[in-house]
């Protein structure tokens, strides 16, 4: 079983739509959780960390469910510029990072 | 802040030659640097963890004699792909841990012809 699993998509949504991504992780001892955004052929960039209490940054909301071992990312009012691959990243101990395969989002005009 | 500079961004080399990739932490000290590889449509896979002043730790299946890592200072880690082959063609990226998360270099796209 993979450490982190994501639906690869693609998700094609119209501008203004709300879209949600989920990600599951296998190691219950995982400590830190992140969503990264990766544009084609570019490096991943931190979108937001994910906290147990949930957190929101503008149009983006991330939530963590430790009991079910999943993380979600909600994007409201999608913009064309949101088109990218969204990586779910989970950190175990000893600085290990585990990446999902990423979910590809395309926002359509 | 917390910028990692990675060079080169793109390199094409002949089969059998070696390529060195550098990652520098510009405004912080990175005692540990992580090296990843990403093949098309796949996730980032950790190759090795480089520790300043000591030997790197390689992941299972990664040949340490082929992928030489040097982390001689707190701001510089290098990955050398030795005797490169076409199957080594990939996107290589470094990362360092910082407060609040991890910061990535801009990546190096290696094409071996």
PDB file of N, CA and C in Angstrom, chain A:
ATOM      1  N   UNK A   1       0.857  -1.196   0.000  1.00  0.00           N
ATOM      2  CA  UNK A   1       0.000   0.000   0.000  1.00  0.00           C
ATOM      3  C   UNK A   1       0.888   1.238   0.000  1.00  0.00           C
ATOM      4  N   UNK A   2       0.516   2.228  -0.806  1.00  0.00           N
ATOM      5  CA  UNK A   2       1.304   3.441  -0.872  1.00  0.00           C
ATOM      6  C   UNK A   2       1.139   4.240   0.415  1.00  0.00           C
ATOM      7  N   UNK A   3       2.192   4.996   0.752  1.00  0.00           N
ATOM      8  CA  UNK A   3       2.134   5.830   1.943  1.00  0.00           C
ATOM      9  C   UNK A   3       1.052   6.893   1.823  1.00  0.00           C
ATOM     10  N   UNK A   4       0.953   7.479   0.646  1.00  0.00           N
ATOM     11  CA  UNK A   4      -0.017   8.544   0.407  1.00  0.00           C
ATOM     12  C   UNK A   4      -0.741   8.256  -0.904  1.00  0.00           C
ATOM     13  N   UNK A   5      -2.037   8.313  -0.874  1.00  0.00           N
ATOM     14  CA  UNK A   5      -2.798   8.041  -2.090  1.00  0.00           C
ATOM     15  C   UNK A   5      -3.713   9.218  -2.420  1.00  0.00           C
ATOM     16  N   UNK A   6      -3.708   9.563  -3.682  1.00  0.00           N
ATOM     17  CA  UNK A   6      -4.543  10.651  -4.180  1.00  0.00           C
ATOM     18  C   UNK A   6      -5.202  10.212  -5.468  1.00  0.00           C
ATOM     19  N   UNK A   7      -6.366  10.756  -5.722  1.00  0.00           N
ATOM     20  CA  UNK A   7      -7.010  10.559  -7.014  1.00  0.00           C
ATOM     21  C   UNK A   7      -6.253  11.440  -8.013  1.00  0.00           C
ATOM     22  N   UNK A   8      -5.678  10.867  -9.058  1.00  0.00           N
ATOM     23  CA  UNK A   8      -4.876  11.681  -9.986  1.00  0.00           C
ATOM     24  C   UNK A   8      -5.686  12.635 -10.838  1.00  0.00           C
ATOM     25  N   UNK A   9      -7.015  12.425 -10.869  1.00  0.00           N
ATOM     26  CA  UNK A   9      -7.849  13.279 -11.707  1.00  0.00           C
ATOM     27  C   UNK A   9      -7.763  12.824 -13.156  1.00  0.00           C
ATOM     28  N   UNK A  10      -7.883  13.691 -14.144  1.00  0.00           N
ATOM     29  CA  UNK A  10      -7.930  15.140 -13.945  1.00  0.00           C
ATOM     30  C   UNK A  10      -9.315  15.634 -13.540  1.00  0.00           C
ATOM     31  N   UNK A  11      -9.302  16.748 -12.839  1.00  0.00           N
ATOM     32  CA  UNK A  11     -10.520  17.453 -12.508  1.00  0.00           C
ATOM     33  C   UNK A  11     -10.600  18.653 -13.449  1.00  0.00           C
ATOM     34  N   UNK A  12     -11.651  18.694 -14.232  1.00  0.00           N
ATOM     35  CA  UNK A  12     -11.878  19.836 -15.125  1.00  0.00           C
ATOM     36  C   UNK A  12     -13.115  20.558 -14.628  1.00  0.00           C
ATOM     37  N   UNK A  13     -12.932  21.783 -14.155  1.00  0.00           N
ATOM     38  CA  UNK A  13     -14.056  22.513 -13.567  1.00  0.00           C
ATOM     39  C   UNK A  13     -14.168  23.882 -14.203  1.00  0.00           C
ATOM     40  N   UNK A  14     -15.363  24.448 -14.243  1.00  0.00           N
ATOM     41  CA  UNK A  14     -15.524  25.801 -14.790  1.00  0.00           C
ATOM     42  C   UNK A  14     -15.061  26.844 -13.787  1.00  0.00           C
ATOM     43  N   UNK A  15     -14.704  27.978 -14.292  1.00  0.00           N
ATOM     44  CA  UNK A  15     -14.351  29.105 -13.420  1.00  0.00           C
ATOM     45  C   UNK A  15     -15.468  29.355 -12.429  1.00  0.00           C
ATOM     46  N   UNK A  16     -15.086  29.632 -11.203  1.00  0.00           N
ATOM     47  CA  UNK A  16     -16.077  29.941 -10.181  1.00  0.00           C
ATOM     48  C   UNK A  16     -16.582  28.733  -9.414  1.00  0.00           C
ATOM     49  N   UNK A  17     -16.256  27.558  -9.902  1.00  0.00           N
ATOM     50  CA  UNK A  17     -16.725  26.337  -9.231  1.00  0.00           C
ATOM     51  C   UNK A  17     -15.950  26.093  -7.947  1.00  0.00           C
ATOM     52  N   UNK A  18     -16.527  25.245  -7.124  1.00  0.00           N
ATOM     53  CA  UNK A  18     -15.846  24.769  -5.921  1.00  0.00           C
ATOM     54  C   UNK A  18     -15.398  23.337  -6.178  1.00  0.00           C
ATOM     55  N   UNK A  19     -14.171  23.050  -5.834  1.00  0.00           N
ATOM     56  CA  UNK A  19     -13.643  21.710  -6.078  1.00  0.00           C
ATOM     57  C   UNK A  19     -12.926  21.213  -4.817  1.00  0.00           C
ATOM     58  N   UNK A  20     -13.037  19.928  -4.580  1.00  0.00           N
ATOM     59  CA  UNK A  20     -12.420  19.352  -3.376  1.00  0.00           C
ATOM     60  C   UNK A  20     -11.565  18.156  -3.745  1.00  0.00           C
ATOM     61  N   UNK A  21     -10.414  18.079  -3.124  1.00  0.00           N
ATOM     62  CA  UNK A  21      -9.517  16.945  -3.299  1.00  0.00           C
ATOM     63  C   UNK A  21      -9.352  16.231  -1.962  1.00  0.00           C
ATOM     64  N   UNK A  22      -9.266  14.931  -2.035  1.00  0.00           N
ATOM     65  CA  UNK A  22      -8.976  14.162  -0.832  1.00  0.00           C
ATOM     66  C   UNK A  22      -7.688  13.374  -1.003  1.00  0.00           C
ATOM     67  N   UNK A  23      -7.133  13.005   0.107  1.00  0.00           N
ATOM     68  CA  UNK A  23      -5.879  12.269   0.104  1.00  0.00           C
ATOM     69  C   UNK A  23      -5.901  11.391   1.348  1.00  0.00           C
ATOM     70  N   UNK A  24      -5.456  10.164   1.228  1.00  0.00           N
ATOM     71  CA  UNK A  24      -5.374   9.289   2.396  1.00  0.00           C
ATOM     72  C   UNK A  24      -3.930   8.903   2.653  1.00  0.00           C
ATOM     73  N   UNK A  25      -3.612   8.667   3.893  1.00  0.00           N
ATOM     74  CA  UNK A  25      -2.254   8.265   4.251  1.00  0.00           C
ATOM     75  C   UNK A  25      -2.312   7.011   5.096  1.00  0.00           C
ATOM     76  N   UNK A  26      -1.261   6.211   5.019  1.00  0.00           N
ATOM     77  CA  UNK A  26      -1.313   4.887   5.636  1.00  0.00           C
ATOM     78  C   UNK A  26      -0.704   4.835   7.033  1.00  0.00           C
ATOM     79  N   UNK A  27       0.211   5.752   7.318  1.00  0.00           N
ATOM     80  CA  UNK A  27       0.911   5.698   8.597  1.00  0.00           C
ATOM     81  C   UNK A  27       0.216   6.562   9.641  1.00  0.00           C
ATOM     82  N   UNK A  28      -0.373   5.911  10.606  1.00  0.00           N
ATOM     83  CA  UNK A  28      -1.124   6.655  11.622  1.00  0.00           C
ATOM     84  C   UNK A  28      -0.225   7.522  12.494  1.00  0.00           C
ATOM     85  N   UNK A  29       1.082   7.255  12.444  1.00  0.00           N
ATOM     86  CA  UNK A  29       2.015   8.046  13.248  1.00  0.00           C
ATOM     87  C   UNK A  29       2.512   9.284  12.508  1.00  0.00           C
ATOM     88  N   UNK A  30       1.993   9.526  11.342  1.00  0.00           N
ATOM     89  CA  UNK A  30       2.413  10.705  10.570  1.00  0.00           C
ATOM     90  C   UNK A  30       2.189  11.961  11.387  1.00  0.00           C
ATOM     91  N   UNK A  31       3.104  12.910  11.208  1.00  0.00           N
ATOM     92  CA  UNK A  31       3.089  14.066  12.100  1.00  0.00           C
ATOM     93  C   UNK A  31       2.681  15.372  11.448  1.00  0.00           C
ATOM     94  N   UNK A  32       3.086  15.556  10.210  1.00  0.00           N
ATOM     95  CA  UNK A  32       2.814  16.846   9.564  1.00  0.00           C
ATOM     96  C   UNK A  32       2.209  16.602   8.189  1.00  0.00           C
ATOM     97  N   UNK A  33       1.391  17.544   7.790  1.00  0.00           N
ATOM     98  CA  UNK A  33       0.641  17.360   6.555  1.00  0.00           C
ATOM     99  C   UNK A  33       0.628  18.669   5.772  1.00  0.00           C
ATOM    100  N   UNK A  34       0.775  18.537   4.458  1.00  0.00           N
ATOM    101  CA  UNK A  34       0.869  19.746   3.633  1.00  0.00           C
ATOM    102  C   UNK A  34       0.144  19.535   2.315  1.00  0.00           C
ATOM    103  N   UNK A  35      -0.263  20.620   1.749  1.00  0.00           N
ATOM    104  CA  UNK A  35      -0.684  20.635   0.349  1.00  0.00           C
ATOM    105  C   UNK A  35       0.318  21.503  -0.406  1.00  0.00           C
ATOM    106  N   UNK A  36       0.858  20.947  -1.486  1.00  0.00           N
ATOM    107  CA  UNK A  36       1.748  21.688  -2.356  1.00  0.00           C
ATOM    108  C   UNK A  36       1.092  21.819  -3.720  1.00  0.00           C
ATOM    109  N   UNK A  37       1.474  22.877  -4.403  1.00  0.00           N
ATOM    110  CA  UNK A  37       1.016  23.084  -5.764  1.00  0.00           C
ATOM    111  C   UNK A  37       2.221  22.950  -6.688  1.00  0.00           C
ATOM    112  N   UNK A  38       2.046  22.196  -7.762  1.00  0.00           N
ATOM    113  CA  UNK A  38       3.138  22.044  -8.722  1.00  0.00           C
ATOM    114  C   UNK A  38       2.635  22.377 -10.118  1.00  0.00           C
ATOM    115  N   UNK A  39       3.216  23.401 -10.708  1.00  0.00           N
ATOM    116  CA  UNK A  39       2.908  23.724 -12.089  1.00  0.00           C
ATOM    117  C   UNK A  39       3.779  22.859 -12.991  1.00  0.00           C
ATOM    118  N   UNK A  40       3.357  22.725 -14.223  1.00  0.00           N
ATOM    119  CA  UNK A  40       4.020  21.800 -15.141  1.00  0.00           C
ATOM    120  C   UNK A  40       5.524  22.089 -15.219  1.00  0.00           C
ATOM    121  N   UNK A  41       6.320  21.069 -14.975  1.00  0.00           N
ATOM    122  CA  UNK A  41       7.768  21.158 -15.087  1.00  0.00           C
ATOM    123  C   UNK A  41       8.397  22.155 -14.122  1.00  0.00           C
ATOM    124  N   UNK A  42       7.704  22.444 -13.058  1.00  0.00           N
ATOM    125  CA  UNK A  42       8.261  23.364 -12.058  1.00  0.00           C
ATOM    126  C   UNK A  42       8.359  22.643 -10.705  1.00  0.00           C
ATOM    127  N   UNK A  43       9.007  23.311  -9.764  1.00  0.00           N
ATOM    128  CA  UNK A  43       9.129  22.718  -8.443  1.00  0.00           C
ATOM    129  C   UNK A  43       7.828  22.868  -7.665  1.00  0.00           C
ATOM    130  N   UNK A  44       7.588  21.977  -6.700  1.00  0.00           N
ATOM    131  CA  UNK A  44       6.403  22.128  -5.838  1.00  0.00           C
ATOM    132  C   UNK A  44       6.544  23.359  -4.956  1.00  0.00           C
ATOM    133  N   UNK A  45       5.438  24.034  -4.749  1.00  0.00           N
ATOM    134  CA  UNK A  45       5.445  25.190  -3.848  1.00  0.00           C
ATOM    135  C   UNK A  45       4.389  24.984  -2.780  1.00  0.00           C
ATOM    136  N   UNK A  46       4.763  25.294  -1.562  1.00  0.00           N
ATOM    137  CA  UNK A  46       3.849  25.094  -0.448  1.00  0.00           C
ATOM    138  C   UNK A  46       2.602  25.936  -0.621  1.00  0.00           C
ATOM    139  N   UNK A  47       1.475  25.272  -0.601  1.00  0.00           N
ATOM    140  CA  UNK A  47       0.202  25.977  -0.654  1.00  0.00           C
ATOM    141  C   UNK A  47      -0.266  26.261   0.769  1.00  0.00           C
ATOM    142  N   UNK A  48      -0.313  25.217   1.571  1.00  0.00           N
ATOM    143  CA  UNK A  48      -0.646  25.404   2.976  1.00  0.00           C
ATOM    144  C   UNK A  48      -0.327  24.161   3.784  1.00  0.00           C
ATOM    145  N   UNK A  49      -0.017  24.392   5.031  1.00  0.00           N
ATOM    146  CA  UNK A  49       0.110  23.292   5.962  1.00  0.00           C
ATOM    147  C   UNK A  49      -1.295  22.919   6.416  1.00  0.00           C
ATOM    148  N   UNK A  50      -1.442  21.715   6.911  1.00  0.00           N
ATOM    149  CA  UNK A  50      -2.759  21.254   7.334  1.00  0.00           C
ATOM    150  C   UNK A  50      -2.715  20.950   8.818  1.00  0.00           C
ATOM    151  N   UNK A  51      -3.598  21.570   9.564  1.00  0.00           N
ATOM    152  CA  UNK A  51      -3.625  21.386  11.010  1.00  0.00           C
ATOM    153  C   UNK A  51      -4.882  20.629  11.416  1.00  0.00           C
ATOM    154  N   UNK A  52      -4.790  20.012  12.572  1.00  0.00           N
ATOM    155  CA  UNK A  52      -5.904  19.193  13.061  1.00  0.00           C
ATOM    156  C   UNK A  52      -7.194  19.994  13.179  1.00  0.00           C
ATOM    157  N   UNK A  53      -7.043  21.258  13.482  1.00  0.00           N
ATOM    158  CA  UNK A  53      -8.231  22.099  13.666  1.00  0.00           C
ATOM    159  C   UNK A  53      -8.773  22.604  12.339  1.00  0.00           C
ATOM    160  N   UNK A  54      -8.058  22.282  11.259  1.00  0.00           N
ATOM    161  CA  UNK A  54      -8.465  22.814   9.958  1.00  0.00           C
ATOM    162  C   UNK A  54      -7.969  24.228   9.800  1.00  0.00           C
ATOM    163  N   UNK A  55      -7.690  24.613   8.597  1.00  0.00           N
ATOM    164  CA  UNK A  55      -7.236  25.975   8.387  1.00  0.00           C
ATOM    165  C   UNK A  55      -7.665  26.487   7.023  1.00  0.00           C
ATOM    166  N   UNK A  56      -7.785  27.803   6.970  1.00  0.00           N
ATOM    167  CA  UNK A  56      -8.308  28.443   5.781  1.00  0.00           C
ATOM    168  C   UNK A  56      -7.369  29.569   5.375  1.00  0.00           C
ATOM    169  N   UNK A  57      -7.180  29.689   4.067  1.00  0.00           N
ATOM    170  CA  UNK A  57      -6.349  30.785   3.553  1.00  0.00           C
ATOM    171  C   UNK A  57      -7.031  31.302   2.296  1.00  0.00           C
ATOM    172  N   UNK A  58      -7.814  32.341   2.462  1.00  0.00           N
ATOM    173  CA  UNK A  58      -8.535  32.877   1.314  1.00  0.00           C
ATOM    174  C   UNK A  58      -9.536  31.868   0.779  1.00  0.00           C
ATOM    175  N   UNK A  59      -9.383  31.515  -0.471  1.00  0.00           N
ATOM    176  CA  UNK A  59     -10.319  30.580  -1.111  1.00  0.00           C
ATOM    177  C   UNK A  59      -9.996  29.115  -0.806  1.00  0.00           C
ATOM    178  N   UNK A  60      -8.930  28.883  -0.104  1.00  0.00           N
ATOM    179  CA  UNK A  60      -8.458  27.522   0.149  1.00  0.00           C
ATOM    180  C   UNK A  60      -8.707  27.104   1.595  1.00  0.00           C
ATOM    181  N   UNK A  61      -9.278  25.911   1.749  1.00  0.00           N
ATOM    182  CA  UNK A  61      -9.505  25.365   3.086  1.00  0.00           C
ATOM    183  C   UNK A  61      -8.948  23.953   3.137  1.00  0.00           C
ATOM    184  N   UNK A  62      -8.147  23.696   4.152  1.00  0.00           N
ATOM    185  CA  UNK A  62      -7.573  22.362   4.322  1.00  0.00           C
ATOM    186  C   UNK A  62      -8.083  21.757   5.615  1.00  0.00           C
ATOM    187  N   UNK A  63      -8.326  20.471   5.589  1.00  0.00           N
ATOM    188  CA  UNK A  63      -8.777  19.795   6.799  1.00  0.00           C
ATOM    189  C   UNK A  63      -8.056  18.463   6.948  1.00  0.00           C
ATOM    190  N   UNK A  64      -7.914  18.070   8.183  1.00  0.00           N
ATOM    191  CA  UNK A  64      -7.239  16.818   8.527  1.00  0.00           C
ATOM    192  C   UNK A  64      -8.168  15.983   9.392  1.00  0.00           C
ATOM    193  N   UNK A  65      -8.307  14.738   9.023  1.00  0.00           N
ATOM    194  CA  UNK A  65      -9.081  13.803   9.838  1.00  0.00           C
ATOM    195  C   UNK A  65      -8.152  12.671  10.237  1.00  0.00           C
ATOM    196  N   UNK A  66      -7.639  12.761  11.443  1.00  0.00           N
ATOM    197  CA  UNK A  66      -6.657  11.754  11.893  1.00  0.00           C
ATOM    198  C   UNK A  66      -7.295  10.384  12.083  1.00  0.00           C
ATOM    199  N   UNK A  67      -8.516  10.355  12.524  1.00  0.00           N
ATOM    200  CA  UNK A  67      -9.172   9.070  12.781  1.00  0.00           C
ATOM    201  C   UNK A  67      -9.319   8.272  11.490  1.00  0.00           C
ATOM    202  N   UNK A  68      -9.682   8.959  10.423  1.00  0.00           N
ATOM    203  CA  UNK A  68      -9.855   8.294   9.138  1.00  0.00           C
ATOM    204  C   UNK A  68      -8.619   8.393   8.258  1.00  0.00           C
ATOM    205  N   UNK A  69      -7.623   9.118   8.738  1.00  0.00           N
ATOM    206  CA  UNK A  69      -6.349   9.264   8.028  1.00  0.00           C
ATOM    207  C   UNK A  69      -6.553   9.845   6.633  1.00  0.00           C
ATOM    208  N   UNK A  70      -7.252  10.935   6.576  1.00  0.00           N
ATOM    209  CA  UNK A  70      -7.332  11.613   5.292  1.00  0.00           C
ATOM    210  C   UNK A  70      -7.222  13.120   5.465  1.00  0.00           C
ATOM    211  N   UNK A  71      -6.816  13.731   4.373  1.00  0.00           N
ATOM    212  CA  UNK A  71      -6.625  15.176   4.315  1.00  0.00           C
ATOM    213  C   UNK A  71      -7.426  15.688   3.126  1.00  0.00           C
ATOM    214  N   UNK A  72      -8.003  16.835   3.272  1.00  0.00           N
ATOM    215  CA  UNK A  72      -8.773  17.395   2.168  1.00  0.00           C
ATOM    216  C   UNK A  72      -8.323  18.817   1.861  1.00  0.00           C
ATOM    217  N   UNK A  73      -8.565  19.193   0.625  1.00  0.00           N
ATOM    218  CA  UNK A  73      -8.317  20.575   0.186  1.00  0.00           C
ATOM    219  C   UNK A  73      -9.541  21.028  -0.587  1.00  0.00           C
ATOM    220  N   UNK A  74     -10.087  22.145  -0.177  1.00  0.00           N
ATOM    221  CA  UNK A  74     -11.257  22.717  -0.848  1.00  0.00           C
ATOM    222  C   UNK A  74     -10.845  24.039  -1.480  1.00  0.00           C
ATOM    223  N   UNK A  75     -11.167  24.187  -2.729  1.00  0.00           N
ATOM    224  CA  UNK A  75     -10.896  25.448  -3.429  1.00  0.00           C
ATOM    225  C   UNK A  75     -12.242  26.036  -3.847  1.00  0.00           C
ATOM    226  N   UNK A  76     -12.510  27.230  -3.362  1.00  0.00           N
ATOM    227  CA  UNK A  76     -13.763  27.912  -3.720  1.00  0.00           C
ATOM    228  C   UNK A  76     -13.502  28.931  -4.811  1.00  0.00           C
ATOM    229  N   UNK A  77     -14.541  29.218  -5.584  1.00  0.00           N
ATOM    230  CA  UNK A  77     -14.454  30.253  -6.610  1.00  0.00           C
ATOM    231  C   UNK A  77     -13.192  30.072  -7.470  1.00  0.00           C
ATOM    232  N   UNK A  78     -13.084  28.929  -8.093  1.00  0.00           N
ATOM    233  CA  UNK A  78     -11.884  28.569  -8.859  1.00  0.00           C
ATOM    234  C   UNK A  78     -11.533  29.631  -9.895  1.00  0.00           C
ATOM    235  N   UNK A  79     -10.226  29.880  -9.986  1.00  0.00           N
ATOM    236  CA  UNK A  79      -9.695  30.810 -10.983  1.00  0.00           C
ATOM    237  C   UNK A  79      -8.899  30.020 -12.024  1.00  0.00           C
ATOM    238  N   UNK A  80      -8.752  30.604 -13.186  1.00  0.00           N
ATOM    239  CA  UNK A  80      -7.947  29.960 -14.226  1.00  0.00           C
ATOM    240  C   UNK A  80      -6.541  29.676 -13.716  1.00  0.00           C
ATOM    241  N   UNK A  81      -6.045  30.580 -12.893  1.00  0.00           N
ATOM    242  CA  UNK A  81      -4.679  30.442 -12.368  1.00  0.00           C
ATOM    243  C   UNK A  81      -4.540  29.321 -11.345  1.00  0.00           C
ATOM    244  N   UNK A  82      -5.656  28.747 -10.941  1.00  0.00           N
ATOM    245  CA  UNK A  82      -5.582  27.615 -10.018  1.00  0.00           C
ATOM    246  C   UNK A  82      -5.221  26.313 -10.738  1.00  0.00           C
ATOM    247  N   UNK A  83      -5.237  26.329 -12.054  1.00  0.00           N
ATOM    248  CA  UNK A  83      -4.897  25.126 -12.817  1.00  0.00           C
ATOM    249  C   UNK A  83      -3.471  24.700 -12.493  1.00  0.00           C
ATOM    250  N   UNK A  84      -3.332  23.499 -11.999  1.00  0.00           N
ATOM    251  CA  UNK A  84      -2.022  22.993 -11.567  1.00  0.00           C
ATOM    252  C   UNK A  84      -2.239  21.574 -11.055  1.00  0.00           C
ATOM    253  N   UNK A  85      -1.156  20.975 -10.602  1.00  0.00           N
ATOM    254  CA  UNK A  85      -1.244  19.688  -9.912  1.00  0.00           C
ATOM    255  C   UNK A  85      -1.083  19.940  -8.420  1.00  0.00           C
ATOM    256  N   UNK A  86      -1.980  19.382  -7.640  1.00  0.00           N
ATOM    257  CA  UNK A  86      -1.956  19.593  -6.192  1.00  0.00           C
ATOM    258  C   UNK A  86      -1.449  18.315  -5.531  1.00  0.00           C
ATOM    259  N   UNK A  87      -0.368  18.478  -4.804  1.00  0.00           N
ATOM    260  CA  UNK A  87       0.297  17.340  -4.168  1.00  0.00           C
ATOM    261  C   UNK A  87      -0.047  17.283  -2.689  1.00  0.00           C
ATOM    262  N   UNK A  88      -0.469  16.138  -2.258  1.00  0.00           N
ATOM    263  CA  UNK A  88      -0.679  15.880  -0.839  1.00  0.00           C
ATOM    264  C   UNK A  88       0.638  15.343  -0.291  1.00  0.00           C
ATOM    265  N   UNK A  89       1.128  15.930   0.766  1.00  0.00           N
ATOM    266  CA  UNK A  89       2.432  15.549   1.300  1.00  0.00           C
ATOM    267  C   UNK A  89       2.302  15.271   2.789  1.00  0.00           C
ATOM    268  N   UNK A  90       2.858  14.147   3.191  1.00  0.00           N
ATOM    269  CA  UNK A  90       2.755  13.730   4.583  1.00  0.00           C
ATOM    270  C   UNK A  90       4.158  13.504   5.125  1.00  0.00           C
ATOM    271  N   UNK A  91       4.400  13.996   6.299  1.00  0.00           N
ATOM    272  CA  UNK A  91       5.707  13.824   6.909  1.00  0.00           C
ATOM    273  C   UNK A  91       5.634  12.838   8.056  1.00  0.00           C
ATOM    274  N   UNK A  92       6.478  11.809   7.962  1.00  0.00           N
ATOM    275  CA  UNK A  92       6.603  10.898   9.072  1.00  0.00           C
ATOM    276  C   UNK A  92       7.694  11.415   9.986  1.00  0.00           C
ATOM    277  N   UNK A  93       8.254  10.591  10.772  1.00  0.00           N
ATOM    278  CA  UNK A  93       9.349  11.035  11.616  1.00  0.00           C
ATOM    279  C   UNK A  93      10.627  11.124  10.801  1.00  0.00           C
ATOM    280  N   UNK A  94      11.669  11.565  11.405  1.00  0.00           N
ATOM    281  CA  UNK A  94      12.998  11.598  10.775  1.00  0.00           C
ATOM    282  C   UNK A  94      13.010  12.357   9.456  1.00  0.00           C
ATOM    283  N   UNK A  95      12.215  13.380   9.375  1.00  0.00           N
ATOM    284  CA  UNK A  95      12.220  14.238   8.190  1.00  0.00           C
ATOM    285  C   UNK A  95      11.792  13.550   6.906  1.00  0.00           C
ATOM    286  N   UNK A  96      11.188  12.407   6.958  1.00  0.00           N
ATOM    287  CA  UNK A  96      10.729  11.759   5.733  1.00  0.00           C
ATOM    288  C   UNK A  96       9.469  12.429   5.228  1.00  0.00           C
ATOM    289  N   UNK A  97       9.482  12.711   3.935  1.00  0.00           N
ATOM    290  CA  UNK A  97       8.315  13.276   3.276  1.00  0.00           C
ATOM    291  C   UNK A  97       7.785  12.259   2.296  1.00  0.00           C
ATOM    292  N   UNK A  98       6.490  12.072   2.313  1.00  0.00           N
ATOM    293  CA  UNK A  98       5.875  11.163   1.357  1.00  0.00           C
ATOM    294  C   UNK A  98       4.887  11.959   0.517  1.00  0.00           C
ATOM    295  N   UNK A  99       5.035  11.806  -0.788  1.00  0.00           N
ATOM    296  CA  UNK A  99       4.215  12.569  -1.721  1.00  0.00           C
ATOM    297  C   UNK A  99       3.155  11.701  -2.357  1.00  0.00           C
ATOM    298  N   UNK A 100       1.986  12.258  -2.514  1.00  0.00           N
ATOM    299  CA  UNK A 100       1.006  11.629  -3.378  1.00  0.00           C
ATOM    300  C   UNK A 100       1.400  11.861  -4.824  1.00  0.00           C
ATOM    301  N   UNK A 101       0.721  11.190  -5.719  1.00  0.00           N
ATOM    302  CA  UNK A 101       1.029  11.354  -7.135  1.00  0.00           C
ATOM    303  C   UNK A 101       0.527  12.692  -7.667  1.00  0.00           C
ATOM    304  N   UNK A 102      -0.306  13.352  -6.879  1.00  0.00           N
ATOM    305  CA  UNK A 102      -0.817  14.649  -7.300  1.00  0.00           C
ATOM    306  C   UNK A 102      -2.159  14.525  -7.987  1.00  0.00           C
ATOM    307  N   UNK A 103      -2.966  15.548  -7.852  1.00  0.00           N
ATOM    308  CA  UNK A 103      -4.259  15.631  -8.517  1.00  0.00           C
ATOM    309  C   UNK A 103      -4.215  16.796  -9.482  1.00  0.00           C
ATOM    310  N   UNK A 104      -4.479  16.497 -10.734  1.00  0.00           N
ATOM    311  CA  UNK A 104      -4.397  17.538 -11.753  1.00  0.00           C
ATOM    312  C   UNK A 104      -5.727  18.278 -11.831  1.00  0.00           C
ATOM    313  N   UNK A 105      -5.658  19.587 -11.712  1.00  0.00           N
ATOM    314  CA  UNK A 105      -6.838  20.442 -11.821  1.00  0.00           C
ATOM    315  C   UNK A 105      -6.698  21.352 -13.032  1.00  0.00           C
ATOM    316  N   UNK A 106      -7.738  21.389 -13.840  1.00  0.00           N
ATOM    317  CA  UNK A 106      -7.815  22.354 -14.937  1.00  0.00           C
ATOM    318  C   UNK A 106      -9.089  23.159 -14.759  1.00  0.00           C
ATOM    319  N   UNK A 107      -8.935  24.470 -14.651  1.00  0.00           N
ATOM    320  CA  UNK A 107     -10.085  25.366 -14.549  1.00  0.00           C
ATOM    321  C   UNK A 107     -10.359  25.920 -15.944  1.00  0.00           C
ATOM    322  N   UNK A 108     -11.592  25.738 -16.366  1.00  0.00           N
ATOM    323  CA  UNK A 108     -11.963  26.071 -17.752  1.00  0.00           C
ATOM    324  C   UNK A 108     -12.725  27.397 -17.790  1.00  0.00           C
ATOM    325  N   UNK A 109     -12.393  28.269 -18.733  1.00  0.00           N
ATOM    326  CA  UNK A 109     -13.098  29.556 -18.811  1.00  0.00           C
ATOM    327  C   UNK A 109     -14.581  29.360 -19.126  1.00  0.00           C
TER     328      UNK A 109
END
